[in-house]
Coordinates of C-alpha atoms and ligand atoms in Angstrom, one line a residue:
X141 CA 21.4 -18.3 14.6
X142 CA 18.0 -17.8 13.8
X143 CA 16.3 -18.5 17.0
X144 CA 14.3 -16.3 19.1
X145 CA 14.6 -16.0 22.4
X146 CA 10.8 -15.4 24.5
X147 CA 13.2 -15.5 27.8
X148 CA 14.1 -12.4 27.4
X149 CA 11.6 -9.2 28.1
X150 CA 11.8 -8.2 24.5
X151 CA 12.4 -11.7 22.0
X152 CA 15.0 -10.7 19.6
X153 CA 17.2 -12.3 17.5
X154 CA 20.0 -9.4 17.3
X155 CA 21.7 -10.5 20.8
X156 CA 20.1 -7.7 22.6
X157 CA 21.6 -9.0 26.2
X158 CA 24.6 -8.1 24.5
X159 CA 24.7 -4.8 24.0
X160 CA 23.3 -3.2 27.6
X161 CA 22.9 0.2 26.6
X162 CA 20.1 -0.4 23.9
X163 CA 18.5 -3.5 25.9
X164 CA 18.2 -0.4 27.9
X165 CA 16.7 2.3 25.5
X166 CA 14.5 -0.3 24.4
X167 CA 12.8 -1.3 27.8
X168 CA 12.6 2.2 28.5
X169 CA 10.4 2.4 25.6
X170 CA 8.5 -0.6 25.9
X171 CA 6.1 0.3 28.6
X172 CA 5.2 3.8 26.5
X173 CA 4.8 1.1 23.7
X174 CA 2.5 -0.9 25.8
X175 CA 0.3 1.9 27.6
X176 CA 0.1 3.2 23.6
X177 CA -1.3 -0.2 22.8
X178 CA -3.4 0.1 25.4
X179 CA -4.9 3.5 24.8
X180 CA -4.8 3.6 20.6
X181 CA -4.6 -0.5 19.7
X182 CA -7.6 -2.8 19.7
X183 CA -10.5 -1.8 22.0
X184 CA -11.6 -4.6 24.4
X185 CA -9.4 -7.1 23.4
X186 CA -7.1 -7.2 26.4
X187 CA -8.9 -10.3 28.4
X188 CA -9.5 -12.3 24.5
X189 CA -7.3 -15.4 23.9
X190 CA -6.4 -15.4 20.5
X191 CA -5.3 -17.8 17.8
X192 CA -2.4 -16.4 16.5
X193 CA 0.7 -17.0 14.7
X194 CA 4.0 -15.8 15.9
X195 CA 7.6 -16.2 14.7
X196 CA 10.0 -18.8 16.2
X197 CA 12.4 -18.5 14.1
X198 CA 13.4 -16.4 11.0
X199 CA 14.5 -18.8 8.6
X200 CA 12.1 -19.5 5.9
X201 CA 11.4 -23.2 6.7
X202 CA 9.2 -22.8 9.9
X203 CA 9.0 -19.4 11.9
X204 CA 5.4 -19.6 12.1
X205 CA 3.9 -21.0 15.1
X206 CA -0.1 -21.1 16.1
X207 CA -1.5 -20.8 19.5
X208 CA -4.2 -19.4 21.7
X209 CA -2.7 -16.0 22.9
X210 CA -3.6 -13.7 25.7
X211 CA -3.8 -10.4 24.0
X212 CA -2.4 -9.2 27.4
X213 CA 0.6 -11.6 27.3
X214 CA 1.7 -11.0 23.9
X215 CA 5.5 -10.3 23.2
X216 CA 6.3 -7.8 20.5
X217 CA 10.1 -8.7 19.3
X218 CA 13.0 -7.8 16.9
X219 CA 13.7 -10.0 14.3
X220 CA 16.2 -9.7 11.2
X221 CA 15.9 -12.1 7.8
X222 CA 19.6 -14.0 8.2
X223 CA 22.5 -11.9 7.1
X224 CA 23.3 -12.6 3.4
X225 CA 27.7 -12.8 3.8
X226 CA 28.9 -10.8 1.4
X227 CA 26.1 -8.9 0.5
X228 CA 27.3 -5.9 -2.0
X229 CA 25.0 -2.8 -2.7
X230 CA 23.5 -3.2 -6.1
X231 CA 22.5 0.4 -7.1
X232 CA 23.5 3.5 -7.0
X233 CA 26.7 5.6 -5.9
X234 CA 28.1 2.9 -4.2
X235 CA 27.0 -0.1 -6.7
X236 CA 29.7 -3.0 -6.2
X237 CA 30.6 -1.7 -2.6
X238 CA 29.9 -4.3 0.3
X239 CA 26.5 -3.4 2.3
X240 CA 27.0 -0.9 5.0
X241 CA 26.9 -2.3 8.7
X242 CA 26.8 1.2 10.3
X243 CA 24.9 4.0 9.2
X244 CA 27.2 6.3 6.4
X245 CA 27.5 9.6 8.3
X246 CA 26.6 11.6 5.3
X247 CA 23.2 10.0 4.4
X248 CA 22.4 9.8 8.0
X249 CA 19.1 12.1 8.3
X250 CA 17.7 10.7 5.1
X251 CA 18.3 7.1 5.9
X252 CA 16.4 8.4 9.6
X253 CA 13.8 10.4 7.5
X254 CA 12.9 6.8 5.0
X255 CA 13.2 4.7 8.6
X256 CA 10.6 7.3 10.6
X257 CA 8.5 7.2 8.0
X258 CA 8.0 3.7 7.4
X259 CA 7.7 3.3 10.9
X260 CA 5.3 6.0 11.5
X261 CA 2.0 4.0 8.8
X262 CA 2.7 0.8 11.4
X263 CA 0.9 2.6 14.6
X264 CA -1.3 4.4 12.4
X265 CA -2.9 1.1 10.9
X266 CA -3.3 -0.2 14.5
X267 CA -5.2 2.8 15.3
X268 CA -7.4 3.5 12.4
X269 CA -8.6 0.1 12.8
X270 CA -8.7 0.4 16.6
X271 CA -12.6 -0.1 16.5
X272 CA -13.0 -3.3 14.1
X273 CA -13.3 -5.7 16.8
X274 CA -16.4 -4.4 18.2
X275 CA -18.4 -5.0 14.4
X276 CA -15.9 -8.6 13.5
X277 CA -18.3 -10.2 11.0
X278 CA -17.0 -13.6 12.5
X279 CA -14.5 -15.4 14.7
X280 CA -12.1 -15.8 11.8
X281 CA -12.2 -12.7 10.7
X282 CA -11.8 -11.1 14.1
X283 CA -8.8 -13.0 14.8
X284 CA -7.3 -12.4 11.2
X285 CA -7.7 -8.5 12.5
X286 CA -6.4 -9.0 15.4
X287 CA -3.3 -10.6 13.7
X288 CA -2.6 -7.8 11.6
X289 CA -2.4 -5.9 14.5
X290 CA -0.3 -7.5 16.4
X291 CA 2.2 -8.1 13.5
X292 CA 2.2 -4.2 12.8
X293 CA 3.5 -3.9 16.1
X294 CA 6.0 -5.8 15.2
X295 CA 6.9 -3.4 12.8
X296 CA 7.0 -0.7 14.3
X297 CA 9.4 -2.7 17.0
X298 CA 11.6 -3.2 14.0
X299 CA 11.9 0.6 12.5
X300 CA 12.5 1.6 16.4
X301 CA 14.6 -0.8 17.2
X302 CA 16.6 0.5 13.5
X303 CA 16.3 4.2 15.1
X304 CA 17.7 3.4 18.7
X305 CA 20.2 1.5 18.0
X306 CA 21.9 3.0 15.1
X307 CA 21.0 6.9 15.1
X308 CA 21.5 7.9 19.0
X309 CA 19.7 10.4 20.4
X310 CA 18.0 11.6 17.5
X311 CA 16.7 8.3 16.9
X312 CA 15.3 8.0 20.9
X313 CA 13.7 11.0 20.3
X314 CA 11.8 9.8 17.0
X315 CA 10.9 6.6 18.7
X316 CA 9.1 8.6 21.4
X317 CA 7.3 10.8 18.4
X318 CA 5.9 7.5 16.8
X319 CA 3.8 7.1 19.9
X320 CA 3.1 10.7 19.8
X321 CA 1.5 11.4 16.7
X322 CA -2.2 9.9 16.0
X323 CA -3.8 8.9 13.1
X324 CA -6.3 11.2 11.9
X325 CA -5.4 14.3 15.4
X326 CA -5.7 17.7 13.5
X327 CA -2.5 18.8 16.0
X328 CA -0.4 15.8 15.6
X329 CA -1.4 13.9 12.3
X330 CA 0.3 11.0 11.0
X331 CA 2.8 12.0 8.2
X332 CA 1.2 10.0 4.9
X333 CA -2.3 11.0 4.3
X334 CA -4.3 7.7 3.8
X335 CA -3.0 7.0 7.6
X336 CA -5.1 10.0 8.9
X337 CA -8.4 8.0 7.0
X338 CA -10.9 6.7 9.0
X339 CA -11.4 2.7 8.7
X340 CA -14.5 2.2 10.5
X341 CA -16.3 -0.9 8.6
X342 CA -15.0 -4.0 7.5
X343 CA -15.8 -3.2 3.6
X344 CA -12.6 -0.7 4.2
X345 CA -10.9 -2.8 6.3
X346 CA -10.7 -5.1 3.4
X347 CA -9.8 -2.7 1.0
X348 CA -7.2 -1.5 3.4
X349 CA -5.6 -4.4 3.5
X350 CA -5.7 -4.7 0.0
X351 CA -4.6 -1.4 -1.5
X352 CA -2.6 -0.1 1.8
X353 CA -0.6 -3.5 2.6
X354 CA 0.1 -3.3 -1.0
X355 CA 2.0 -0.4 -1.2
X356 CA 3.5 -2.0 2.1
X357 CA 4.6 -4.9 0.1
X358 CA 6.1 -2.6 -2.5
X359 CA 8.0 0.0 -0.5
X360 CA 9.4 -2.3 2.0
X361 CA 10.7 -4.5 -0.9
X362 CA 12.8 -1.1 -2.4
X363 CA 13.8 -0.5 1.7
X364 CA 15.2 -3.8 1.7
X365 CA 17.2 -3.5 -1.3
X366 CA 18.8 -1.0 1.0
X367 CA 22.6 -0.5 1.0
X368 CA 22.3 -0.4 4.9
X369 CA 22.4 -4.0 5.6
X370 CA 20.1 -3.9 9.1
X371 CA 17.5 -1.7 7.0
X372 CA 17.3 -4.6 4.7
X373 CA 17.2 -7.7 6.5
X374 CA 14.5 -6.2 9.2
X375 CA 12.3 -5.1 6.2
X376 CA 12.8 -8.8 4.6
X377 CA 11.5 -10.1 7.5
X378 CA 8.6 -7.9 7.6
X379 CA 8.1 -8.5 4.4
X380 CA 7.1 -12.3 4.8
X381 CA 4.5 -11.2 7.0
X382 CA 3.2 -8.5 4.5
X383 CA 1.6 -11.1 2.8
X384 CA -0.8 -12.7 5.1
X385 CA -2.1 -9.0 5.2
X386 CA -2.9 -9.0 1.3
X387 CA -4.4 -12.4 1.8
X388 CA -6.6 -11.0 4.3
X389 CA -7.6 -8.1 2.1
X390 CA -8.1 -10.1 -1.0
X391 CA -10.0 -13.2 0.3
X392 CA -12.3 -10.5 2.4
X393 CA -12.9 -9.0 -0.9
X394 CA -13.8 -11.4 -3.2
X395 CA -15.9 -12.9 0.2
X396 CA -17.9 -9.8 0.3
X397 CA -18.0 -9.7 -3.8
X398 CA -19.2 -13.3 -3.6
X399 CA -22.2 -12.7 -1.3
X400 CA -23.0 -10.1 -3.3
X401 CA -23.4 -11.9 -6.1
X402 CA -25.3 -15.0 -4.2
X403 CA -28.0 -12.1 -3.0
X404 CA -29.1 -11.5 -6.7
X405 CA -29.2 -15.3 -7.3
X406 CA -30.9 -16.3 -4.4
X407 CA -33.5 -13.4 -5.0
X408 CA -33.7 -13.2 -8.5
X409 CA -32.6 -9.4 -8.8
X410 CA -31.4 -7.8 -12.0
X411 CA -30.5 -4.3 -10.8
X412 CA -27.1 -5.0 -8.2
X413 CA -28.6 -2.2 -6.5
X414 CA -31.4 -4.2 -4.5
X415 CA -28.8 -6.1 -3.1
X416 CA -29.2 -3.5 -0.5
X417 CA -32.5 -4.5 0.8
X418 CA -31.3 -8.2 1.3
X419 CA -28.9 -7.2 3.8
X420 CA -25.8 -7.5 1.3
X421 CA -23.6 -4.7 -0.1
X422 CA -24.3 -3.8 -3.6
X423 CA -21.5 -3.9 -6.7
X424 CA -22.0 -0.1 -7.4
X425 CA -21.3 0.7 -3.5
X426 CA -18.1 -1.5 -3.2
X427 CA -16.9 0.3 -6.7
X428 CA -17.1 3.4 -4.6
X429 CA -15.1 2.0 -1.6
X430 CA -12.7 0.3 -4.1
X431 CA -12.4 4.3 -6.1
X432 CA -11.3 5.9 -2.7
X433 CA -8.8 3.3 -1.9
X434 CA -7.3 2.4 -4.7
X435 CA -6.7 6.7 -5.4
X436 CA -5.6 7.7 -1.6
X437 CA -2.9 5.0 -2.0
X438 CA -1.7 6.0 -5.1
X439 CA -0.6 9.3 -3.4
X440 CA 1.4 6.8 -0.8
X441 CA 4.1 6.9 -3.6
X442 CA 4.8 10.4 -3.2
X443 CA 5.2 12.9 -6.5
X444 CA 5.5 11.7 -10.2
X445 CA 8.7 13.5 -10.5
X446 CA 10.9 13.2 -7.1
X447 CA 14.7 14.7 -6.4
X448 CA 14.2 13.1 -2.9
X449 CA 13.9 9.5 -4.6
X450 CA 16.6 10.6 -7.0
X451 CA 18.6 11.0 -3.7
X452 CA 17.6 8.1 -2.2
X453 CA 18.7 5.9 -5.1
X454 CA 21.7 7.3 -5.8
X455 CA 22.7 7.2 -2.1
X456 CA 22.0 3.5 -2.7
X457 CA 19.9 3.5 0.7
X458 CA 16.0 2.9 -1.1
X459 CA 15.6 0.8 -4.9
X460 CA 13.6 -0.2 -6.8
X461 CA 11.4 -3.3 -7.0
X462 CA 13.3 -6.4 -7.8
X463 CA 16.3 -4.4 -8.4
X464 CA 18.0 -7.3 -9.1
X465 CA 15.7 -8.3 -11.5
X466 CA 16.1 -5.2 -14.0
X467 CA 18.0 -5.1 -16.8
X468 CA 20.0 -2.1 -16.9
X469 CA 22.7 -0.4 -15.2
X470 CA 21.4 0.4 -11.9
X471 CA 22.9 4.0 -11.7
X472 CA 20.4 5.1 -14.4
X473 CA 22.7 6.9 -16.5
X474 CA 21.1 8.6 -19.1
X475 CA 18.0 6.3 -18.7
X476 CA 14.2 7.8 -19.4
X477 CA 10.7 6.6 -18.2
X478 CA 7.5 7.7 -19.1
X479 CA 5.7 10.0 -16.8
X480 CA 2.2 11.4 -16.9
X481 CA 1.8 15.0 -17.3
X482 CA -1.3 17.5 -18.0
X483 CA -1.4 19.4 -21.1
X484 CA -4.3 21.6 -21.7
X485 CA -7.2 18.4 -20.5
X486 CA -5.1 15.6 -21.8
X487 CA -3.3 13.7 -19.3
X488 CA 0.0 12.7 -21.9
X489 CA 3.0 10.5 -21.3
X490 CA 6.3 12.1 -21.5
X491 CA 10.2 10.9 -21.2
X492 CA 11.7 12.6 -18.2
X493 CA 15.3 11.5 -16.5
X494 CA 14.2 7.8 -14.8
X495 CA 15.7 8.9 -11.6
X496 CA 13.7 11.3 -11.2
X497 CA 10.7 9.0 -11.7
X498 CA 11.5 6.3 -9.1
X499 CA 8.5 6.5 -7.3
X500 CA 6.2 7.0 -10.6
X501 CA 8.0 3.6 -11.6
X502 CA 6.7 1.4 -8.2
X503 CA 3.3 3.5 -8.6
X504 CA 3.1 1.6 -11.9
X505 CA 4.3 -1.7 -10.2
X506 CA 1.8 -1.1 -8.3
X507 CA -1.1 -0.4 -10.3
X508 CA -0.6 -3.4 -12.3
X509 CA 0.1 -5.7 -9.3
X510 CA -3.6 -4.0 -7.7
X511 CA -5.1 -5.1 -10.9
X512 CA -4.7 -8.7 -10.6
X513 CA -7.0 -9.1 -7.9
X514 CA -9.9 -7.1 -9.4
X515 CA -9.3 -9.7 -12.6
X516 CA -10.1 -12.5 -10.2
X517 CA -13.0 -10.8 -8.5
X518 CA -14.2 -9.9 -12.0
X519 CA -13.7 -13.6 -13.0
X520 CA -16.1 -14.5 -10.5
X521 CA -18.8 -12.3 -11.0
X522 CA -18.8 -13.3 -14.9
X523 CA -19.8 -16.8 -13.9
X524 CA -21.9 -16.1 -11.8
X525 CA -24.0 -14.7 -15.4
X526 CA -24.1 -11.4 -13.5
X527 CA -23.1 -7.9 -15.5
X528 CA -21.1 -5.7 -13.6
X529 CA -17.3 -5.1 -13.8
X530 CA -15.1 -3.5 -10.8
X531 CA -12.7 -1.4 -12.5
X532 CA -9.2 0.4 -11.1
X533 CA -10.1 4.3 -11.3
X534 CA -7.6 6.6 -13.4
X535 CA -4.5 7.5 -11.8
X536 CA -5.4 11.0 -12.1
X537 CA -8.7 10.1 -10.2
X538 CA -9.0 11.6 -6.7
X539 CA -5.4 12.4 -6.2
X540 CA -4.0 14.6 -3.6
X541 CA -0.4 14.6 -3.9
X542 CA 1.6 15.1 -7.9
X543 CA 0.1 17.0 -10.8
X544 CA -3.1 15.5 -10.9
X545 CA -3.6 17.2 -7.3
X546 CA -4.3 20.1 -9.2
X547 CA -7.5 19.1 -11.1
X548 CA -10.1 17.0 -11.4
X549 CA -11.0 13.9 -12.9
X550 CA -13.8 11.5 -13.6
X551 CA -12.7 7.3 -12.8
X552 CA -12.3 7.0 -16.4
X553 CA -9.0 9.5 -16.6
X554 CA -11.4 12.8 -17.9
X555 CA -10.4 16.0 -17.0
X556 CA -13.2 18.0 -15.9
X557 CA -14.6 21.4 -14.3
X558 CA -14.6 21.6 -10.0
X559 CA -18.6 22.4 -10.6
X560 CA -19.2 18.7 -12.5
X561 CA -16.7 17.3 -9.9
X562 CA -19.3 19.1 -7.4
X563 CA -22.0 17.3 -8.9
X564 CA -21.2 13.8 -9.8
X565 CA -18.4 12.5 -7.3
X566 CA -21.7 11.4 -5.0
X567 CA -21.6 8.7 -7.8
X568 CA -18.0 7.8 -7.6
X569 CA -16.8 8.3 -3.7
X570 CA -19.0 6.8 -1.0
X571 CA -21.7 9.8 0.2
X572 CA -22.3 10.1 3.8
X573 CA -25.8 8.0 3.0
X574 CA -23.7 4.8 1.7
X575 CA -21.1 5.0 4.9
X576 CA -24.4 5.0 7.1
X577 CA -25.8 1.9 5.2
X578 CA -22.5 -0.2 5.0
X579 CA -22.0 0.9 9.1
X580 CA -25.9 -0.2 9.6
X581 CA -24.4 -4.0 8.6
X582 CA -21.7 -3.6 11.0
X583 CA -23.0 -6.0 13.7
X584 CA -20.5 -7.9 15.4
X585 CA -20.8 -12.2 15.0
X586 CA -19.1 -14.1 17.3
X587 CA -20.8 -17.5 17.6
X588 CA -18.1 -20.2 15.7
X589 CA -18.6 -21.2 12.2
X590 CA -21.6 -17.9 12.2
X591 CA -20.9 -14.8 9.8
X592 CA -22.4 -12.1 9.1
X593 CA -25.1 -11.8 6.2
X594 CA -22.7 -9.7 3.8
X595 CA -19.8 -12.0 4.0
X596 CA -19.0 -15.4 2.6
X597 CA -17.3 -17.7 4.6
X598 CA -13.9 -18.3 4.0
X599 CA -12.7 -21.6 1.6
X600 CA -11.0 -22.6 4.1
X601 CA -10.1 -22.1 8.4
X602 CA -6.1 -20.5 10.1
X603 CA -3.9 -23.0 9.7
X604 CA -6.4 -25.9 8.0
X605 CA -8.6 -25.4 11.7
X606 CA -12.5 -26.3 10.9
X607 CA -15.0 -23.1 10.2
X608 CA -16.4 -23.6 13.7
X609 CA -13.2 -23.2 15.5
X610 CA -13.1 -21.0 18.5
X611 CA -10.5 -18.3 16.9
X612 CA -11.1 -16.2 19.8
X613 CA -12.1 -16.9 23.3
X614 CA -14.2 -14.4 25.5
X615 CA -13.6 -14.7 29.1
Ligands
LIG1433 N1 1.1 12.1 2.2 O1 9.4 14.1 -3.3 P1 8.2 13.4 -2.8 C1 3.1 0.3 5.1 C2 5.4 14.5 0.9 S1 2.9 1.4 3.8 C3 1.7 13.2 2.8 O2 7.5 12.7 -3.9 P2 9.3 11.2 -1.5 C4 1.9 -0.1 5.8 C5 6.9 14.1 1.0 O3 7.1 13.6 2.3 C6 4.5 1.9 3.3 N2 2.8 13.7 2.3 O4 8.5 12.5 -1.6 C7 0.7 -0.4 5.1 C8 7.6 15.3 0.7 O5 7.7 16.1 1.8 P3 8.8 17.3 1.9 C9 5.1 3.0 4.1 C10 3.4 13.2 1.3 O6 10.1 11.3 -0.3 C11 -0.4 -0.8 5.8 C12 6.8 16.0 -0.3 O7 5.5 15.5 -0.2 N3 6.5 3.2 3.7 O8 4.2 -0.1 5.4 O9 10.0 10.9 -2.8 C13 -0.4 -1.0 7.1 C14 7.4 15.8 -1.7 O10 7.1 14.4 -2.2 C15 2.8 12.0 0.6 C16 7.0 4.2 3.0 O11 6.3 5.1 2.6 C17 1.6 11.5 1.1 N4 1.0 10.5 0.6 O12 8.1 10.1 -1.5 C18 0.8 -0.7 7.8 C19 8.5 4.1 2.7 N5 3.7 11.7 -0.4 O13 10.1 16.7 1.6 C20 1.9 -0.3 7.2 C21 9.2 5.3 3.2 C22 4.7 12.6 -0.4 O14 8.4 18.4 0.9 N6 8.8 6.6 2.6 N7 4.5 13.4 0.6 O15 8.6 17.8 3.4 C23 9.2 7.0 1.4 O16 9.9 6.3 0.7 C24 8.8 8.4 0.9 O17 8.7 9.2 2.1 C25 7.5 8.4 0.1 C26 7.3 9.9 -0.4 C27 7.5 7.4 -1.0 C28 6.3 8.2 1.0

């Protein structure tokens, strides 16, 4: 069943030919799609044939598939994870009740609201990292870019293929708004904040793919714990390609982290500082890039205390992580969870209903799951002999959404005055000055095997290809 059909103008595997009135929705959308691509995707990569990897087939034994690709002749698709028979909803209201099929009538504009959403941060990653390609430190990495690209298409293809085909008009109408609103327009922003950031070097690009895939990763696993079946299986699906995404992110970090490190060994330096005059970024200035991503994500997991995510749960249409996994009774009955709040300047830990602190829960997952990565970076930098720690800023560091919107806070989780925040968060967010250094580095490589100065090569090449491959060919 799991085959994909490229015959067909849009490869699906959800019978499209079969149902002529979406077939037709959708190809009415797919040349808006495609002039959006155009005008907001990757500059200049139209003419570029590209190594990439694209799905052949869902099942988990072999969908991926590697070839030079046209950027021009690329097919964007729908594809499901199989359908799991029998599949019951396992939280919530409806606990014990088999999946839905259809959309329930009477959870119908939140299940639209979750779906628009979700689909909304897909465009918005193409286009805040529209420019990349012009500054690629090397072939690889330009092709891993372009790859992420081209799979959050794909993601976007899913959530509109959810919205025209199961929520009518409404759901043609929010199809046509995802192509409408632009990361970062004052008029017509995208609707979660860190989407409306600029990613203009390759030090954030990283870090993007990092911190933002990550909560990626973590809400699309709660969306496909869904009780609506379709919601589930397309975010499974999206989900296995999630994490070449955090790959990317975390081998480009501990890359750049490396070279770093080989600049003060090469050159004898004791201060991480001088880095900077070799050509490399510094520890101190990718602490600062690491502060402002790591904090704008944790606002991706909306307030500490939510009634929408109450909703949500007990309408059995978003989980938790691994809900399956958890040991309890999955309505939350009575259950408590620990929630930061802000008494006097101490940030304290109360018990508040653990429904109401479903998103506070996969911020958590979250923060420990971001951590892991930074032990490994740190790991490395320790043998190395060299003394410098990155470190995961306080989660009431930088926030703009929850209670810690409402004051301020050093990394380290101390409340202090808006004057000392005046002074000092130079030394914690990247100043103007350090985005103009890390931009003066931003010099496109493109001759095989060749990287720039600030990057390690890889361990190893796509798909065991040699460092030297032609990942993308210029015409
Ligand atoms: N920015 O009750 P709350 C990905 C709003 S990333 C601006 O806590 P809720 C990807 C909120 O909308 C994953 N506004 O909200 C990664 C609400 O508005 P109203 C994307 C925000 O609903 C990289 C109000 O504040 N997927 O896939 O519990 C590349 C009250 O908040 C923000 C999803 O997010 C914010 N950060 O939680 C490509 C899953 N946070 O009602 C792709 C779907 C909150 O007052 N979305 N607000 O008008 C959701 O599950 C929920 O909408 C959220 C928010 C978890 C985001």
């Amino acid at each position: 069943m799991a085959g994909i059909d490229y015959d067909e103008r849009i490869p699906n595997n959800v019978n499209l030919s079969g149902d002529t009135r979406l077939q037709r929705a959708l190809e009415d959308w797919q040349p808006n799609f495609l002039q959006w691509w155009n005008d907001r995707g990757p500059a200049d990569s139209t003419d570029l044939d590209i190594y990439l990897r694209t799905a052949i087939s869902v099942e988990p034994s072999g969908w991926a598939h590697f070839d030079h690709v046209k950027m021009a002749d690329y097919r964007w698709g729908i594809f499901l994870a199989p359908a799991e028979e029998g599949r019951k909803i396992n939280f919530g209201a409806h606990k014990d009740e088999p999946a839905w099929q259809e959309v329930p009538g009477e959870y119908r504009s939140e299940l639209r609201r979750l779906i628009v959403t979700q689909g909304d941060t897909e465009p918005a990653s193409v286009e805040q990292q529209r420019r990349l390609g012009q500054t690629a430190p090397s072939l690889y990495d330009l092709r891993n870019l372009y790859q992420v690209n081209v799979e959050e298409g794909r993601h976007l293809w899913a959530m509109v293929y959810l919205l025209q085909a199961y929520f009518g008009r409404d759901g043609r109408e929010e199809a046509e708004a995802l192509l409408q609103r632009s990361s970062g327009d004052p008029d017509k922003p995208r609707i979660l904040q860190a989407f409306n950031e600029n990613t203009d070097d390759w030090l954030s690009f990283h870090f993007f793919t990092y911190f933002q895939d990550r909560d990626g990763k973590f809400q699309l696993a709660a969306l496909a714990e869904s009780g609506f079946d379709p919601l589930s299986r397309s975010c499974r699906f999206m989900l296995t390609e999630e994490a070449h995404h955090l790959f990317v992110g975390e081998s480009g970090i501990t890359r750049i982290v490396q070279r770093s490190c080989e600049i003060m060994k090469e050159n004898n330096l004791y201060d991480p500082s001088d880095v900077r005059q070799h050509g490399g970024i510094d520890l101190p200035t990718i602490q600062k890039w690491l502060n402002f991503h790591f904090s704008i994500c944790l606002d991706l997991f909306g307030q500490e205390l939510s009634t929408n995510a109450a909703t949500y749960y007990t309408m059995g249409i978003k989980g938790r992580y691994d809900e399956n996994k958890i040991d309890d009774d999955h309505v939350l009955d009575g259950a408590t969870y620990k929630v930061p709040e802000i008494q006097g300047d101490r940030i304290v830990d109360v018990d508040e209903p653990a429904l109401n602190a479903i998103n506070q829960r996969l911020r958590d997952e979250y923060y420990t799951d971001s951590q892991r990565g930074v032990d490994n970076w740190n790991k490395m930098i320790r043998e190395q002999g060299i003394d410098f720690q990155l470190v995961l800023p306080n989660r009431a560091f930088h926030r703009s959404i929850g209670p810690f919107a409402t004051v301020k806070a050093t990394p380290e989780g101390k409340i202090i005055s808006e004057s000392e925040w005046d002074q000092k968060h130079g030394q914690w967010l990247p100043t103007p000055e350090d985005r103009a250094f890390v931009e003066s580095l931003m010099k496109r490589v493109i001759e095989p095997g060749k990287f720039a100065n600030y990057i390690a090569p890889p361990a190893r090449g796509i798909n065991r290809q040699p460092m030297d491959f032609e990942y993308v060919k210029f015409h």
